[in-house]
Amino acid sequence: MDDHSNGTQKALRAAAAAANIARGAATGGIYGAAAGAVKSVLPELALVLCMAVLVPMLVFTTMPNTVFGYDSARDQDIVDFTGSAH
C-alpha cells in the first residue's frame, strides 16, 4: 500500500508542477515558466539551502575551543574566570 500511495503522491506532485509551469508560461512566457518551475521545487530547494547553511554551522560550533586558542588569554580576570568554569 505504501508503494502505491508513494507513486500516487509523485504523480500528483508532477501534475501540480506541470500545472504551475503551464500557468507561468501562459502569463509570463519563458520567464513565467521558469518561475513556475522554481515554485514547484521550492520545498526541496529550501531544504537544500537550509542544509547548506546549517551543516557547516553545526560543524563549526561543535569544534573544541582549543582549536581557536581561547585558552591563551593573558588577562588575569579572564584566566581566573576560565579556571573557575573548569
mmCIF file of C-alpha atoms in Angstrom:
data_model
loop_
_atom_site.group_PDB
_atom_site.id
_atom_site.type_symbol
_atom_site.label_atom_id
_atom_site.label_comp_id
_atom_site.label_asym_id
_atom_site.label_seq_id
_atom_site.Cartn_x
_atom_site.Cartn_y
_atom_site.Cartn_z
ATOM 1 C CA MET A 1 0.000 0.000 0.000
ATOM 2 C CA ASP A 2 2.896 2.372 0.716
ATOM 3 C CA ASP A 3 4.383 1.913 -2.762
ATOM 4 C CA HIS A 4 1.053 2.714 -4.367
ATOM 5 C CA SER A 5 0.461 5.842 -2.282
ATOM 6 C CA ASN A 6 4.063 6.969 -2.851
ATOM 7 C CA GLY A 7 3.593 6.608 -6.607
ATOM 8 C CA THR A 8 0.316 8.491 -6.387
ATOM 9 C CA GLN A 9 1.948 11.313 -4.452
ATOM 10 C CA LYS A 10 4.720 11.553 -7.021
ATOM 11 C CA ALA A 11 2.198 11.670 -9.835
ATOM 12 C CA LEU A 12 0.191 14.377 -8.074
ATOM 13 C CA ARG A 13 3.318 16.454 -7.454
ATOM 14 C CA ALA A 14 4.357 16.072 -11.093
ATOM 15 C CA ALA A 15 0.884 17.139 -12.237
ATOM 16 C CA ALA A 16 0.958 20.152 -9.919
ATOM 17 C CA ALA A 17 4.430 21.074 -11.192
ATOM 18 C CA ALA A 18 3.266 20.816 -14.789
ATOM 19 C CA ALA A 19 0.258 22.984 -13.975
ATOM 20 C CA ASN A 20 2.484 25.620 -12.325
ATOM 21 C CA ILE A 21 4.834 25.641 -15.303
ATOM 22 C CA ALA A 22 1.970 25.864 -17.807
ATOM 23 C CA ARG A 23 0.301 28.650 -15.822
ATOM 24 C CA GLY A 24 3.582 30.554 -15.635
ATOM 25 C CA ALA A 25 4.235 30.060 -19.347
ATOM 26 C CA ALA A 26 0.755 31.333 -20.192
ATOM 27 C CA THR A 27 1.156 34.505 -18.171
ATOM 28 C CA GLY A 28 4.858 35.291 -18.477
ATOM 29 C CA GLY A 29 6.357 33.334 -21.342
ATOM 30 C CA ILE A 30 9.665 31.600 -20.752
ATOM 31 C CA TYR A 31 10.363 33.594 -17.583
ATOM 32 C CA GLY A 32 6.962 32.695 -16.187
ATOM 33 C CA ALA A 33 7.610 29.032 -16.946
ATOM 34 C CA ALA A 34 10.915 29.251 -15.102
ATOM 35 C CA ALA A 35 9.179 30.905 -12.152
ATOM 36 C CA GLY A 36 6.560 28.139 -12.165
ATOM 37 C CA ALA A 37 9.285 25.501 -12.151
ATOM 38 C CA VAL A 38 11.013 27.184 -9.214
ATOM 39 C CA LYS A 39 7.685 27.404 -7.391
ATOM 40 C CA SER A 40 7.213 23.674 -7.899
ATOM 41 C CA VAL A 41 10.573 22.706 -6.390
ATOM 42 C CA LEU A 42 10.617 25.382 -3.686
ATOM 43 C CA PRO A 43 10.201 22.978 -0.705
ATOM 44 C CA GLU A 44 13.134 20.835 -1.844
ATOM 45 C CA LEU A 45 15.171 23.922 -2.678
ATOM 46 C CA ALA A 46 14.516 25.378 0.773
ATOM 47 C CA LEU A 47 15.635 22.124 2.385
ATOM 48 C CA VAL A 48 18.867 22.068 0.378
ATOM 49 C CA LEU A 49 19.603 25.703 1.229
ATOM 50 C CA CYS A 50 18.947 25.123 4.934
ATOM 51 C CA MET A 51 21.237 22.119 4.958
ATOM 52 C CA ALA A 52 23.933 24.095 3.124
ATOM 53 C CA VAL A 53 23.831 26.693 5.908
ATOM 54 C CA LEU A 54 23.107 24.564 8.969
ATOM 55 C CA VAL A 55 25.569 21.705 8.458
ATOM 56 C CA PRO A 56 28.683 23.929 8.286
ATOM 57 C CA MET A 57 27.380 25.942 11.231
ATOM 58 C CA LEU A 58 26.895 22.736 13.232
ATOM 59 C CA VAL A 59 30.412 21.565 12.390
ATOM 60 C CA PHE A 60 31.876 24.947 13.331
ATOM 61 C CA THR A 61 30.052 25.168 16.664
ATOM 62 C CA THR A 62 30.987 21.635 17.726
ATOM 63 C CA MET A 63 34.721 22.244 17.355
ATOM 64 C CA PRO A 64 36.509 22.454 20.668
ATOM 65 C CA ASN A 65 37.530 25.884 21.827
ATOM 66 C CA THR A 66 41.183 24.838 21.955
ATOM 67 C CA VAL A 67 41.255 24.912 18.154
ATOM 68 C CA PHE A 68 40.623 28.643 18.269
ATOM 69 C CA GLY A 69 43.119 29.415 21.044
ATOM 70 C CA TYR A 70 40.636 30.577 23.664
ATOM 71 C CA ASP A 71 42.859 29.229 26.443
ATOM 72 C CA SER A 72 45.610 31.721 25.584
ATOM 73 C CA ALA A 73 44.047 34.717 27.376
ATOM 74 C CA ARG A 74 46.579 36.842 29.284
ATOM 75 C CA ASP A 75 44.244 38.998 31.379
ATOM 76 C CA GLN A 76 44.208 37.654 34.951
ATOM 77 C CA ASP A 77 40.448 38.184 35.396
ATOM 78 C CA ILE A 78 39.728 36.079 32.335
ATOM 79 C CA VAL A 79 42.203 33.393 33.403
ATOM 80 C CA ASP A 80 40.552 33.218 36.860
ATOM 81 C CA PHE A 81 37.058 33.120 35.339
ATOM 82 C CA THR A 82 38.079 30.336 32.924
ATOM 83 C CA GLY A 83 39.687 28.396 35.757
ATOM 84 C CA SER A 84 36.567 28.643 37.886
ATOM 85 C CA ALA A 85 34.456 27.489 34.955
ATOM 86 C CA HIS A 86 36.572 24.352 34.546
#
